[in-house]
Short mmCIF file of C-alpha atoms in Angstrom, two decimals:
data_model
loop_
_atom_site.label_atom_id
_atom_site.label_comp_id
_atom_site.label_asym_id
_atom_site.label_seq_id
_atom_site.Cartn_x
_atom_site.Cartn_y
_atom_site.Cartn_z
CA MET J 1 -7.02 5.47 31.73
CA GLU J 2 -8.69 6.37 28.46
CA ASN J 3 -9.64 2.56 27.77
CA ILE J 4 -11.38 2.28 30.71
CA THR J 5 -13.48 5.73 30.24
CA LYS J 6 -14.29 4.43 26.17
CA LYS J 7 -15.22 0.67 28.12
CA ASP J 8 -17.05 2.61 30.81
CA GLU J 9 -18.69 4.51 27.58
CA GLN J 10 -19.53 1.32 26.08
CA ILE J 11 -21.40 -0.08 28.77
CA ILE J 12 -23.61 2.76 29.50
CA LEU J 13 -24.48 2.63 25.87
CA GLN J 14 -25.63 -0.65 25.71
CA LYS J 15 -27.66 0.10 29.13
CA GLN J 16 -29.46 2.57 27.53
CA ASP J 17 -29.61 0.20 24.72
CA ILE J 18 -31.36 -2.81 26.44
CA LEU J 19 -34.05 -0.04 28.79
CA SER J 20 -35.04 1.23 24.91
CA ALA J 21 -35.27 -2.21 23.76
CA PRO J 22 -38.29 -4.18 24.87
CA LEU J 23 -40.37 -0.98 23.09
CA GLN J 24 -38.66 -1.65 20.01
CA ARG J 25 -39.46 -4.60 20.07
CA ARG J 26 -43.07 -4.94 21.29
CA SER J 27 -43.81 -2.67 18.00
CA PHE J 28 -42.05 -4.98 15.42
CA LEU J 29 -44.17 -7.85 17.14
CA ARG J 30 -47.32 -6.01 16.77
CA TYR J 31 -46.61 -5.61 13.33
CA ALA J 32 -44.73 -9.54 12.58
CA GLY J 33 -48.07 -11.14 12.83
CA ALA J 34 -48.42 -14.39 13.82
CA GLY J 35 -46.13 -17.53 14.10
CA ALA J 36 -42.75 -18.55 15.73
CA ALA J 37 -40.90 -17.96 12.25
CA GLY J 38 -41.91 -14.80 11.37
CA ILE J 39 -40.69 -13.37 14.60
CA ALA J 40 -37.46 -15.15 14.21
CA LEU J 41 -36.97 -14.01 10.15
CA LEU J 42 -37.96 -9.97 12.18
CA ALA J 43 -35.24 -10.48 14.48
CA ALA J 44 -32.70 -11.80 12.24
CA GLY J 45 -33.21 -9.08 10.08
CA CYS J 46 -33.80 -6.37 12.76
CA LYS J 47 -30.06 -7.65 13.81
CA LYS J 48 -28.78 -7.31 9.99
CA ASP J 49 -29.69 -3.97 10.09
CA GLY J 50 -28.54 -3.22 13.68
CA MET J 51 -31.64 -2.04 15.23
CA MET J 52 -31.47 -3.08 18.07
CA ILE J 53 -27.95 -3.31 18.07
CA ASP J 54 -25.79 -0.50 19.28
CA ASP J 55 -23.31 0.78 17.03
CA SER J 56 -20.33 0.72 19.77
CA ALA J 57 -20.82 -3.07 20.11
CA GLY J 58 -18.10 -5.50 19.08
CA VAL J 59 -14.08 -5.08 19.29
CA ASN J 60 -13.19 -1.21 19.38
CA LEU J 61 -9.65 -0.53 17.80
CA GLY J 62 -10.07 2.09 19.73
CA SER J 63 -8.85 6.10 18.89
CA GLY J 64 -5.58 7.72 17.64
CA ASP J 65 -2.17 5.68 16.20
CA VAL J 66 -3.46 3.12 18.64
CA GLY J 67 -6.36 2.57 16.44
CA ILE J 68 -4.73 2.56 13.39
CA LEU J 69 -1.77 0.08 14.67
CA ASN J 70 -5.04 -1.92 15.83
CA TYR J 71 -6.80 -1.47 12.51
CA ALA J 72 -3.49 -3.16 10.79
CA TYR J 73 -3.06 -5.41 13.78
CA ALA J 74 -6.24 -6.77 12.68
CA LEU J 75 -5.93 -7.09 8.94
CA GLU J 76 -2.28 -8.71 9.81
CA GLN J 77 -4.72 -11.02 11.54
CA LEU J 78 -6.07 -12.01 8.94
CA GLU J 79 -3.94 -12.46 6.39
CA ALA J 80 -1.59 -14.60 9.12
CA ALA J 81 -4.57 -17.42 9.67
CA PHE J 82 -5.62 -17.09 5.97
CA TYR J 83 -1.82 -18.30 5.21
CA ILE J 84 -1.03 -20.58 7.83
CA LYS J 85 -4.52 -22.69 6.38
CA VAL J 86 -2.98 -22.47 3.39
CA ALA J 87 0.79 -24.14 4.56
CA SER J 88 -1.48 -26.58 6.36
CA SER J 89 -2.48 -28.25 4.08
CA PHE J 90 -1.34 -26.71 0.55
CA TYR J 91 -3.25 -27.27 -2.49
CA SER J 92 -2.87 -30.05 -4.72
CA GLY J 93 -0.77 -30.07 -7.69
CA ILE J 94 1.38 -27.11 -6.08
CA THR J 95 4.92 -26.77 -7.13
CA GLU J 96 7.95 -26.26 -5.19
CA ALA J 97 8.16 -23.27 -5.62
CA GLU J 98 4.70 -22.06 -4.76
CA ARG J 99 5.13 -24.03 -1.64
CA SER J 100 8.13 -22.23 -0.64
CA LEU J 101 6.55 -18.60 -1.54
CA LEU J 102 3.77 -19.45 0.23
CA THR J 103 5.63 -20.37 2.94
CA ASP J 104 7.87 -17.21 3.25
CA ILE J 105 4.46 -15.17 2.64
CA ARG J 106 3.06 -16.95 5.67
CA ASP J 107 5.86 -16.37 8.21
CA HIS J 108 5.99 -12.27 7.10
CA GLU J 109 2.81 -12.03 7.79
CA ILE J 110 3.04 -13.89 11.45
CA ALA J 111 6.25 -11.61 12.16
CA HIS J 112 3.79 -8.40 11.01
CA ARG J 113 1.32 -9.97 13.70
CA GLU J 114 3.28 -10.65 16.39
CA PHE J 115 5.02 -7.20 15.75
CA PHE J 116 1.69 -5.02 16.45
CA LYS J 117 0.60 -7.35 19.07
CA ASN J 118 3.58 -6.61 21.32
CA ALA J 119 3.63 -3.21 19.87
CA LEU J 120 0.47 -2.44 21.31
CA GLY J 121 0.75 -4.18 24.58
CA SER J 122 -2.19 -3.64 26.67
CA ASN J 123 -3.79 -1.47 23.84
CA ALA J 124 -3.79 -4.43 21.69
CA ILE J 125 -7.20 -5.93 20.60
CA PRO J 126 -8.03 -9.31 20.93
CA GLY J 127 -7.29 -12.61 18.80
CA LEU J 128 -10.21 -12.38 15.92
CA GLU J 129 -12.34 -15.18 14.90
CA VAL J 130 -11.88 -15.39 11.02
CA ASP J 131 -14.77 -16.92 8.53
CA PHE J 132 -12.94 -19.12 5.72
CA SER J 133 -15.93 -21.09 4.74
CA MET J 134 -16.19 -19.34 1.58
CA ILE J 135 -12.53 -20.53 0.48
CA ASN J 136 -11.63 -23.75 -0.96
CA PHE J 137 -8.07 -24.33 0.29
CA SER J 138 -7.86 -27.54 -1.89
CA SER J 139 -8.23 -25.47 -5.02
CA ARG J 140 -5.05 -23.71 -6.58
CA ASP J 141 -7.68 -21.07 -7.90
CA SER J 142 -9.19 -20.37 -4.53
CA VAL J 143 -6.38 -20.10 -2.66
CA LEU J 144 -4.66 -17.68 -4.89
CA GLY J 145 -7.90 -15.57 -5.51
CA THR J 146 -8.16 -15.05 -2.26
CA ALA J 147 -4.97 -14.23 -1.83
CA LYS J 148 -4.51 -11.74 -4.09
CA ALA J 149 -7.77 -10.23 -2.89
CA PHE J 150 -6.26 -9.98 0.55
CA GLU J 151 -3.00 -8.53 -0.51
CA ASP J 152 -4.38 -5.75 -3.22
CA LEU J 153 -6.70 -4.66 -0.35
CA GLY J 154 -3.72 -4.80 2.64
CA VAL J 155 -1.72 -2.75 0.02
CA SER J 156 -4.84 0.25 -0.24
CA ALA J 157 -5.92 -0.04 3.49
CA TYR J 158 -1.98 1.05 4.46
CA ASN J 159 -1.83 3.29 1.72
CA GLY J 160 -5.25 4.57 2.97
CA ALA J 161 -4.02 4.83 6.53
CA GLY J 162 -0.99 6.71 5.81
CA VAL J 163 -2.51 10.28 6.09
CA LEU J 164 -4.29 8.87 9.54
CA ILE J 165 -0.85 8.39 11.12
CA LYS J 166 0.02 11.32 13.29
CA ASP J 167 3.18 9.70 14.76
CA ALA J 168 6.34 9.70 11.97
CA ASN J 169 7.72 6.21 13.51
CA TYR J 170 4.46 4.56 13.27
CA LEU J 171 3.92 5.90 9.72
CA THR J 172 7.50 4.39 8.71
CA LEU J 173 6.43 1.48 10.01
CA ALA J 174 3.56 1.19 8.23
CA GLY J 175 5.96 1.76 5.19
CA LYS J 176 8.31 -0.75 6.30
CA ILE J 177 4.93 -3.48 5.89
CA VAL J 178 3.23 -1.80 3.07
CA SER J 179 5.90 -2.27 0.79
CA VAL J 180 6.55 -5.93 1.58
CA GLU J 181 2.20 -6.61 0.90
CA ALA J 182 3.08 -5.08 -2.12
CA ARG J 183 5.36 -7.43 -3.04
CA HIS J 184 3.62 -10.37 -1.95
CA ALA J 185 0.24 -9.19 -4.42
CA ALA J 186 2.49 -8.46 -7.30
CA LEU J 187 3.86 -12.09 -6.46
CA ILE J 188 0.62 -13.37 -6.06
CA ARG J 189 -0.69 -11.68 -9.17
CA ASP J 190 2.24 -13.16 -11.37
CA LEU J 191 1.71 -16.40 -10.03
CA ILE J 192 -1.94 -15.92 -11.32
CA SER J 193 -1.33 -14.83 -14.52
CA ASN J 194 2.23 -13.38 -15.09
CA GLY J 195 2.68 -10.19 -15.87
CA SER J 196 -0.36 -9.13 -14.18
CA PHE J 197 1.95 -7.51 -10.97
CA ALA J 198 0.50 -4.11 -11.42
CA ASN J 199 -2.23 -4.10 -13.96
CA SER J 200 -4.75 -1.39 -14.63
CA GLU J 201 -7.15 -3.58 -11.90
CA VAL J 202 -4.76 -1.65 -9.12
CA ILE J 203 -2.82 0.98 -11.02
CA ASP J 204 -4.71 3.92 -12.48
CA ALA J 205 -3.87 5.77 -15.46
CA ASN J 206 -1.30 8.62 -13.48
CA GLY J 207 0.94 5.37 -12.23
CA LEU J 208 -1.10 5.49 -8.75
CA ASP J 209 -1.93 2.20 -6.48
CA LYS J 210 -5.67 2.01 -4.53
CA SER J 211 -5.69 3.66 -1.26
CA ARG J 212 -8.85 2.74 0.68
CA LEU J 213 -9.95 4.12 4.21
CA PRO J 214 -10.38 2.00 7.45
CA MET J 215 -14.33 1.76 6.57
CA GLU J 216 -14.38 0.62 3.16
CA VAL J 217 -11.71 -2.05 3.63
CA LEU J 218 -13.35 -3.47 6.68
CA GLY J 219 -16.47 -3.66 4.76
CA ILE J 220 -14.70 -5.82 2.18
CA ALA J 221 -12.95 -7.60 5.28
CA ALA J 222 -16.27 -8.33 6.80
CA PRO J 223 -17.55 -11.64 5.65
CA PHE J 224 -14.11 -13.22 6.84
CA ILE J 225 -14.47 -12.06 10.51
CA LYS J 226 -16.74 -13.68 12.46
CA THR J 227 -15.88 -11.40 15.27
CA LYS J 228 -17.46 -7.73 15.02
CA ILE J 229 -15.03 -5.00 14.68
CA ASN J 230 -16.09 -0.97 16.13
CA ALA J 231 -14.03 1.06 13.93
CA ASN J 232 -16.10 4.21 15.14
CA ASP J 233 -12.95 6.03 17.54
CA LEU J 234 -10.55 5.53 14.11
CA PRO J 235 -9.22 8.94 13.63
CA LYS J 236 -10.70 10.34 10.52
CA SER J 237 -8.29 12.48 8.78
CA MET F 1 -4.14 12.21 -16.89
CA ASN F 2 -7.04 11.19 -15.19
CA ILE F 3 -8.79 14.32 -13.65
CA LEU F 4 -11.79 13.36 -11.75
CA ASN F 5 -9.59 10.75 -10.24
CA ILE F 6 -7.21 12.77 -8.70
CA LEU F 7 -9.79 14.95 -7.49
CA GLU F 8 -11.70 11.93 -5.69
CA GLU F 9 -7.91 10.47 -3.88
CA ILE F 10 -7.41 14.15 -2.41
CA GLU F 11 -11.20 14.39 -1.50
CA LYS F 12 -10.38 10.79 0.70
CA THR F 13 -8.01 12.57 2.53
CA ASP F 14 -9.05 16.31 2.54
CA ALA F 15 -13.18 16.21 2.46
CA GLU F 16 -12.84 19.96 1.78
CA VAL F 17 -11.04 20.02 -1.03
CA TYR F 18 -13.90 21.21 -3.19
CA GLU F 19 -14.36 23.79 -0.96
CA ARG F 20 -10.91 25.10 -0.75
CA ILE F 21 -11.09 25.32 -4.45
CA SER F 22 -14.38 26.97 -4.49
CA PRO F 23 -16.72 28.38 -1.58
CA ARG F 24 -19.13 26.59 -3.04
CA ARG F 25 -19.82 23.21 -4.63
CA LYS F 26 -21.47 24.00 -7.88
CA ALA F 27 -18.38 25.37 -8.97
CA MET F 28 -17.04 21.83 -9.26
CA ALA F 29 -20.41 21.29 -11.16
CA GLN F 30 -18.87 23.97 -14.08
CA PHE F 31 -15.40 21.87 -13.70
CA TYR F 32 -16.61 19.16 -14.64
CA GLY F 33 -18.08 20.45 -17.17
CA PHE F 34 -15.57 22.45 -18.48
CA GLY F 35 -13.09 19.08 -18.41
CA LYS F 36 -15.43 17.66 -21.09
CA LYS F 37 -15.17 20.59 -23.42
CA VAL F 38 -10.96 21.29 -23.11
CA ALA F 39 -8.63 19.24 -24.90
CA LEU F 40 -7.20 16.54 -22.67
CA ALA F 41 -3.63 18.07 -22.85
CA SER F 42 -4.60 21.30 -20.98
CA ILE F 43 -6.48 19.82 -18.21
CA PRO F 44 -3.29 19.79 -16.49
CA PHE F 45 -2.50 23.20 -16.76
CA ALA F 46 -6.71 23.53 -15.80
CA LEU F 47 -5.84 21.35 -13.02
CA GLY F 48 -2.52 23.34 -11.79
CA THR F 49 -4.19 26.79 -11.48
CA MET F 50 -7.25 25.32 -9.65
CA PHE F 51 -4.70 23.59 -6.92
CA LYS F 52 -2.42 26.52 -7.16
CA LYS F 53 -5.29 28.40 -5.77
CA ALA F 54 -6.39 25.72 -3.28
CA TYR F 55 -3.24 24.87 -1.85
CA ALA F 56 -0.23 27.53 -2.65
CA GLN F 57 -0.64 29.03 1.31
CA THR F 58 0.23 25.23 2.80
CA ALA F 59 2.62 24.08 0.33
CA SER F 60 5.89 24.14 2.77
CA THR F 61 9.37 24.28 1.14
CA GLU F 62 9.91 20.51 2.69
CA VAL F 63 6.85 19.09 0.67
CA GLU F 64 8.00 20.83 -2.61
CA ALA F 65 11.53 19.39 -1.73
CA VAL F 66 10.42 15.68 -1.39
CA LEU F 67 8.52 15.97 -4.38
CA GLN F 68 11.24 17.86 -6.80
CA PHE F 69 13.58 14.40 -5.10
CA ALA F 70 11.37 12.17 -6.37
CA LEU F 71 10.72 13.70 -9.75
CA THR F 72 14.33 13.17 -10.09
CA LEU F 73 14.27 9.54 -9.41
CA GLU F 74 11.46 9.23 -11.59
CA TYR F 75 13.03 10.81 -14.00
CA LEU F 76 15.83 8.13 -14.25
CA GLU F 77 13.43 4.94 -13.95
CA ALA F 78 11.45 6.32 -17.12
CA GLU F 79 14.64 7.14 -19.52
CA PHE F 80 16.16 4.06 -18.11
CA TYR F 81 13.24 1.88 -19.24
CA THR F 82 12.59 3.98 -22.24
CA LYS F 83 16.05 3.19 -23.52
CA GLY F 84 16.11 -0.47 -22.59
CA VAL F 85 12.48 -0.81 -24.68
CA ALA F 86 14.40 0.69 -27.06
CA ALA F 87 17.25 -0.99 -27.48
CA ALA F 88 17.01 -3.64 -29.90
CA GLY F 89 17.13 -6.94 -29.20
CA LEU F 90 17.79 -6.03 -25.45
CA VAL F 91 14.36 -7.47 -23.80
CA PRO F 92 13.15 -10.62 -25.25
CA ALA F 93 9.75 -10.49 -26.67
CA GLY F 94 6.27 -11.36 -25.49
CA ALA F 95 5.94 -11.47 -21.43
CA ALA F 96 9.10 -10.21 -20.58
CA LEU F 97 8.92 -6.52 -23.39
CA GLY F 98 5.44 -6.48 -22.00
CA ALA F 99 6.41 -6.20 -18.62
CA ILE F 100 9.57 -4.07 -18.88
CA THR F 101 6.97 -1.71 -20.84
CA THR F 102 4.39 -1.71 -18.02
CA ILE F 103 7.21 -0.10 -15.81
CA ARG F 104 8.24 2.32 -18.37
CA ASP F 105 4.83 3.67 -18.96
CA HIS F 106 3.92 3.33 -14.98
CA GLU F 107 7.70 5.68 -14.81
CA ASN F 108 6.68 8.18 -17.44
CA GLN F 109 3.08 8.41 -15.87
CA HIS F 110 5.07 9.40 -12.22
CA VAL F 111 7.02 11.72 -14.20
CA ALA F 112 3.99 13.45 -15.27
CA PHE F 113 1.95 13.20 -12.42
CA LEU F 114 5.05 14.78 -10.43
CA LYS F 115 5.77 17.66 -12.76
CA THR F 116 1.50 18.21 -12.33
CA ALA F 117 1.58 18.10 -8.29
CA LEU F 118 4.57 20.79 -8.52
CA MET F 119 3.16 22.81 -11.15
CA SER F 120 0.06 22.59 -8.80
CA LEU F 121 1.53 23.92 -5.83
CA GLY F 122 3.43 27.04 -7.58
CA LYS F 123 6.37 25.37 -8.35
CA THR F 124 8.83 24.89 -11.11
CA PRO F 125 9.61 21.21 -11.83
CA VAL F 126 13.46 20.09 -11.81
CA SER F 127 15.04 19.71 -14.99
CA LYS F 128 15.81 16.05 -16.02
CA PRO F 129 19.03 15.44 -15.48
CA THR F 130 21.98 13.86 -18.27
CA PHE F 131 21.78 10.09 -17.13
CA ASP F 132 25.06 8.01 -17.14
CA PHE F 133 23.67 3.78 -17.14
CA SER F 134 26.80 2.59 -16.88
CA ALA F 135 27.55 4.25 -13.30
CA GLY F 136 30.21 5.70 -14.89
CA ASN F 137 29.42 9.12 -13.76
CA GLY F 138 29.18 10.49 -17.26
CA SER F 139 32.43 8.31 -18.50
CA ASN F 140 29.67 6.19 -20.04
CA THR F 141 32.08 3.19 -19.19
CA GLY F 142 31.14 2.57 -15.67
CA PRO F 143 30.48 -0.89 -14.31
CA PHE F 144 27.45 -1.74 -16.00
CA ALA F 145 28.71 -0.68 -19.57
CA ASN F 146 26.68 -3.24 -21.21
CA VAL F 147 23.43 -2.25 -19.43
CA PHE F 148 21.14 -1.50 -22.83
CA SER F 149 23.13 -4.82 -24.05
CA ASN F 150 23.26 -7.49 -21.59
CA TYR F 151 19.52 -8.37 -20.77
CA ASP F 152 21.05 -9.70 -17.03
CA THR F 153 23.01 -6.33 -16.66
CA PHE F 154 19.55 -4.56 -17.50
CA LEU F 155 17.46 -6.09 -15.21
CA ALA F 156 20.12 -6.34 -12.19
CA VAL F 157 20.34 -2.42 -12.50
CA ALA F 158 16.76 -2.29 -12.94
CA GLN F 159 15.95 -4.04 -10.06
CA THR F 160 18.18 -1.77 -7.91
CA PHE F 161 17.08 1.03 -9.02
CA GLU F 162 13.24 -0.52 -7.35
CA ASP F 163 14.34 -1.28 -5.04
CA THR F 164 15.74 1.45 -4.34
CA GLY F 165 13.13 3.31 -4.97
CA VAL F 166 10.60 1.71 -2.83
CA ARG F 167 13.47 3.19 0.30
CA ALA F 168 13.82 6.35 -0.80
CA TYR F 169 9.95 7.13 -1.12
CA LYS F 170 9.80 5.29 2.50
CA GLY F 171 12.37 7.59 3.76
CA GLN F 172 10.72 10.64 2.89
CA ALA F 173 7.29 9.68 3.84
CA PRO F 174 7.62 11.50 7.82
CA ALA F 175 8.26 14.88 6.01
CA LEU F 176 4.65 14.45 4.43
CA ILE F 177 3.16 14.15 7.62
CA GLY F 178 0.23 17.03 7.04
CA SER F 179 0.58 17.26 3.78
CA GLY F 180 -2.63 15.29 2.62
CA GLY F 181 -3.40 14.41 -0.38
CA VAL F 182 0.16 14.70 -1.33
CA LEU F 183 1.18 11.94 1.34
CA THR F 184 -1.37 9.17 -0.01
CA ALA F 185 0.18 10.10 -3.69
CA ALA F 186 3.52 9.30 -2.18
CA LEU F 187 2.48 6.18 -1.03
CA ASN F 188 0.33 5.34 -3.60
CA ILE F 189 3.70 5.41 -6.01
CA HIS F 190 5.83 3.55 -3.02
CA SER F 191 3.74 0.75 -3.20
CA VAL F 192 3.23 0.06 -7.25
CA GLU F 193 7.76 0.67 -7.12
CA ALA F 194 7.62 -2.13 -4.88
CA ARG F 195 5.14 -4.31 -7.37
CA HIS F 196 7.37 -3.46 -9.76
CA ALA F 197 10.81 -4.81 -7.59
CA ALA F 198 8.95 -8.03 -6.86
CA HIS F 199 8.65 -8.19 -10.52
CA ILE F 200 12.02 -7.53 -11.54
CA ARG F 201 12.98 -10.18 -9.03
CA GLN F 202 11.09 -13.05 -10.05
CA MET F 203 12.44 -11.92 -13.80
CA ARG F 204 16.04 -12.37 -12.88
CA LYS F 205 15.21 -15.18 -10.59
CA ALA F 206 14.03 -17.35 -13.78
CA ARG F 207 17.57 -16.47 -15.58
CA GLY F 208 19.13 -17.69 -12.39
CA ALA F 209 19.87 -15.81 -9.59
CA ASN F 210 19.20 -16.83 -6.55
CA ILE F 211 16.66 -14.29 -5.59
CA LYS F 212 13.10 -13.91 -4.25
CA PRO F 213 10.39 -11.11 -4.43
CA TRP F 214 11.60 -9.85 -1.05
CA ILE F 215 14.43 -8.78 0.27
CA THR F 216 16.39 -11.27 2.37
CA GLY F 217 19.49 -10.03 4.45
CA GLN F 218 21.64 -7.72 2.38
CA ASP F 219 20.31 -9.13 -1.10
CA THR F 220 24.02 -9.39 -2.74
CA GLY F 221 25.29 -10.00 -6.01
CA ILE F 222 24.64 -7.09 -8.15
CA GLY F 223 27.83 -5.06 -7.53
CA ALA F 224 29.87 -3.11 -5.09
CA ILE F 225 28.34 -0.12 -6.90
CA VAL F 226 24.50 -0.33 -5.77
CA GLN F 227 25.86 -2.30 -2.81
CA ALA F 228 24.42 0.53 -0.70
CA SER F 229 20.88 0.33 -2.36
CA TYR F 230 20.90 -3.03 0.43
CA ALA F 231 23.10 -2.27 3.17
CA GLY F 232 20.47 -2.24 6.35
CA GLU F 233 17.82 -4.53 5.27
CA GLU F 234 19.32 -7.03 7.16
CA LEU F 235 17.63 -5.50 10.35
CA GLU F 236 15.81 -8.21 12.76
CA ASP F 237 14.68 -5.61 15.07
CA GLN F 238 11.69 -3.53 14.21
CA ALA F 239 11.11 -0.51 17.37
CA GLY F 240 13.02 -2.21 19.22
CA ILE F 241 11.23 -5.58 18.99
CA LYS F 242 13.15 -8.40 17.73
CA ILE F 243 11.41 -10.16 15.20
CA THR F 244 13.32 -13.50 14.95
CA GLY F 245 11.52 -16.14 16.61
CA ILE F 246 9.20 -13.12 18.01
CA ASN F 247 6.95 -14.76 20.71
CA GLY F 248 8.14 -18.65 20.22
CA GLN F 249 6.77 -18.53 16.91
CA MET F 250 9.11 -19.98 13.92
CA ILE F 251 10.33 -16.94 12.24
CA SER F 252 14.06 -17.47 10.82
CA ALA F 253 16.41 -14.32 10.79
CA SER F 254 15.49 -14.38 6.89
CA ALA F 255 12.18 -14.34 7.23
CA ALA F 256 12.42 -11.56 9.54
CA THR F 257 14.77 -9.22 7.35
CA GLU F 258 12.34 -9.93 4.53
CA ALA F 259 8.73 -8.83 6.42
CA PHE F 260 9.95 -5.51 6.67
CA ASP F 261 11.69 -3.11 3.81
CA GLU F 262 13.88 -0.29 5.39
CA PRO F 263 14.37 3.36 4.54
CA LEU F 264 17.36 5.40 3.17
CA THR F 265 17.57 8.82 3.79
CA LYS F 266 17.66 11.95 0.93
CA ALA F 267 21.48 11.87 0.97
CA GLN F 268 21.87 8.11 0.97
CA ILE F 269 19.52 7.84 -2.10
CA LEU F 270 21.46 10.43 -3.74
CA ALA F 271 24.69 8.59 -2.44
CA ILE F 272 23.58 5.37 -4.65
CA VAL F 273 22.37 7.23 -7.80
CA ASP F 274 25.17 9.64 -8.25
CA PRO F 275 27.19 7.60 -10.65
CA PHE F 276 24.19 7.37 -12.69
CA ILE F 277 24.00 10.84 -12.68
CA VAL F 278 26.63 13.24 -14.92
#
């Protein structure tokens, strides 16, 4: 019921946006000067700034604990897609040990992704479209560098989401996953530079790991996810 | 002890932290100025007084119990690594000693952080127990009697401490629901212990142990005395969902158990560390 209401609200908001759009567009064109190229540029600029785009557009993660689970599901989709690509054609010069470890991590991330999909059931967001055009999958440096960024980000995401979760069982589940992500992060870091498993890039002077709130995490992940994600309804505290 | 970081961390989960401390935000400006003037060593005390006022009324006995329990475990780890680093000829110089020193420093920081957190809630931190790292309950002739003279024994005990620490924090998280910054801090320690565990496991792997950075099944091989640290890790189901082969994916039973770490209760943890505490 809640979902249907939410969708209805979105449709209404989008309709309102369509109604007000022509006026905005006209005033833009007034300043656009001449030439189709100028108009196209301006249109692109508008889109980037979200000036004519409704804030509620995109895949809505939902609210409450379901929203947080969908948020985790989105991140696990990203990680799983990455390691599937990595394992489908390993970088050149990979050792047997690295091949085995990265294959393990791929399987863990798929397990996480599928777990959230099933746990969420009809509340699950659809499959997200990823963008890995920035990654050179034949380069060890590029693959491990990206893996490190994703794993550290995942750890900080779960750490930051804990306080937003209301249900004790969901909090425990998030805890069961985050320590595995931390094991991944440590291993990947050690593959890049032995001994960097918990260095000062990630651990502060109190011996604490990082935590990030969803908006910050999604902002960092955004270049790798084509599908627009709407996290507006996630719990704020 | 980076006090401004602590405040920033808390602000992330409790936007009103500054308001709690003082109804007027400008009071914080005074505090920042104050922090620059006092000696670093006295900051925890100043912080403690400030937090006591801000949170004392909301701190439950349950939250205190979690923090005291965590402090006891951190005392155990901190002293273990402190002795390990100090034991001549135990940890090979270079990368190994560097890693163990890093971990030692984190555990000491956790002790200091938890003490400060407790004092800031107006509570008295528990004292450090006397430890017997041979797991002999005070005899110092337990199964790990050579823990500070045999490097492999030392690493094996380190691994169980780290993996057990991960399970301990995980098990306590639900008791911290509603505690805001305390829960986040506990989670931020929890993942550090997991990073340590992964590294220690790789160190043992390099010495010939058949082991991965993650826990496969019940991960046997260290000794019956600590096997309880791994009991339950063989779980293949999560929230009633079978992970092995989930949705037709090629997820093996091993991968299914590795993908999720399992919590332990406080009673289970205390039973595990009992032989190490006199």
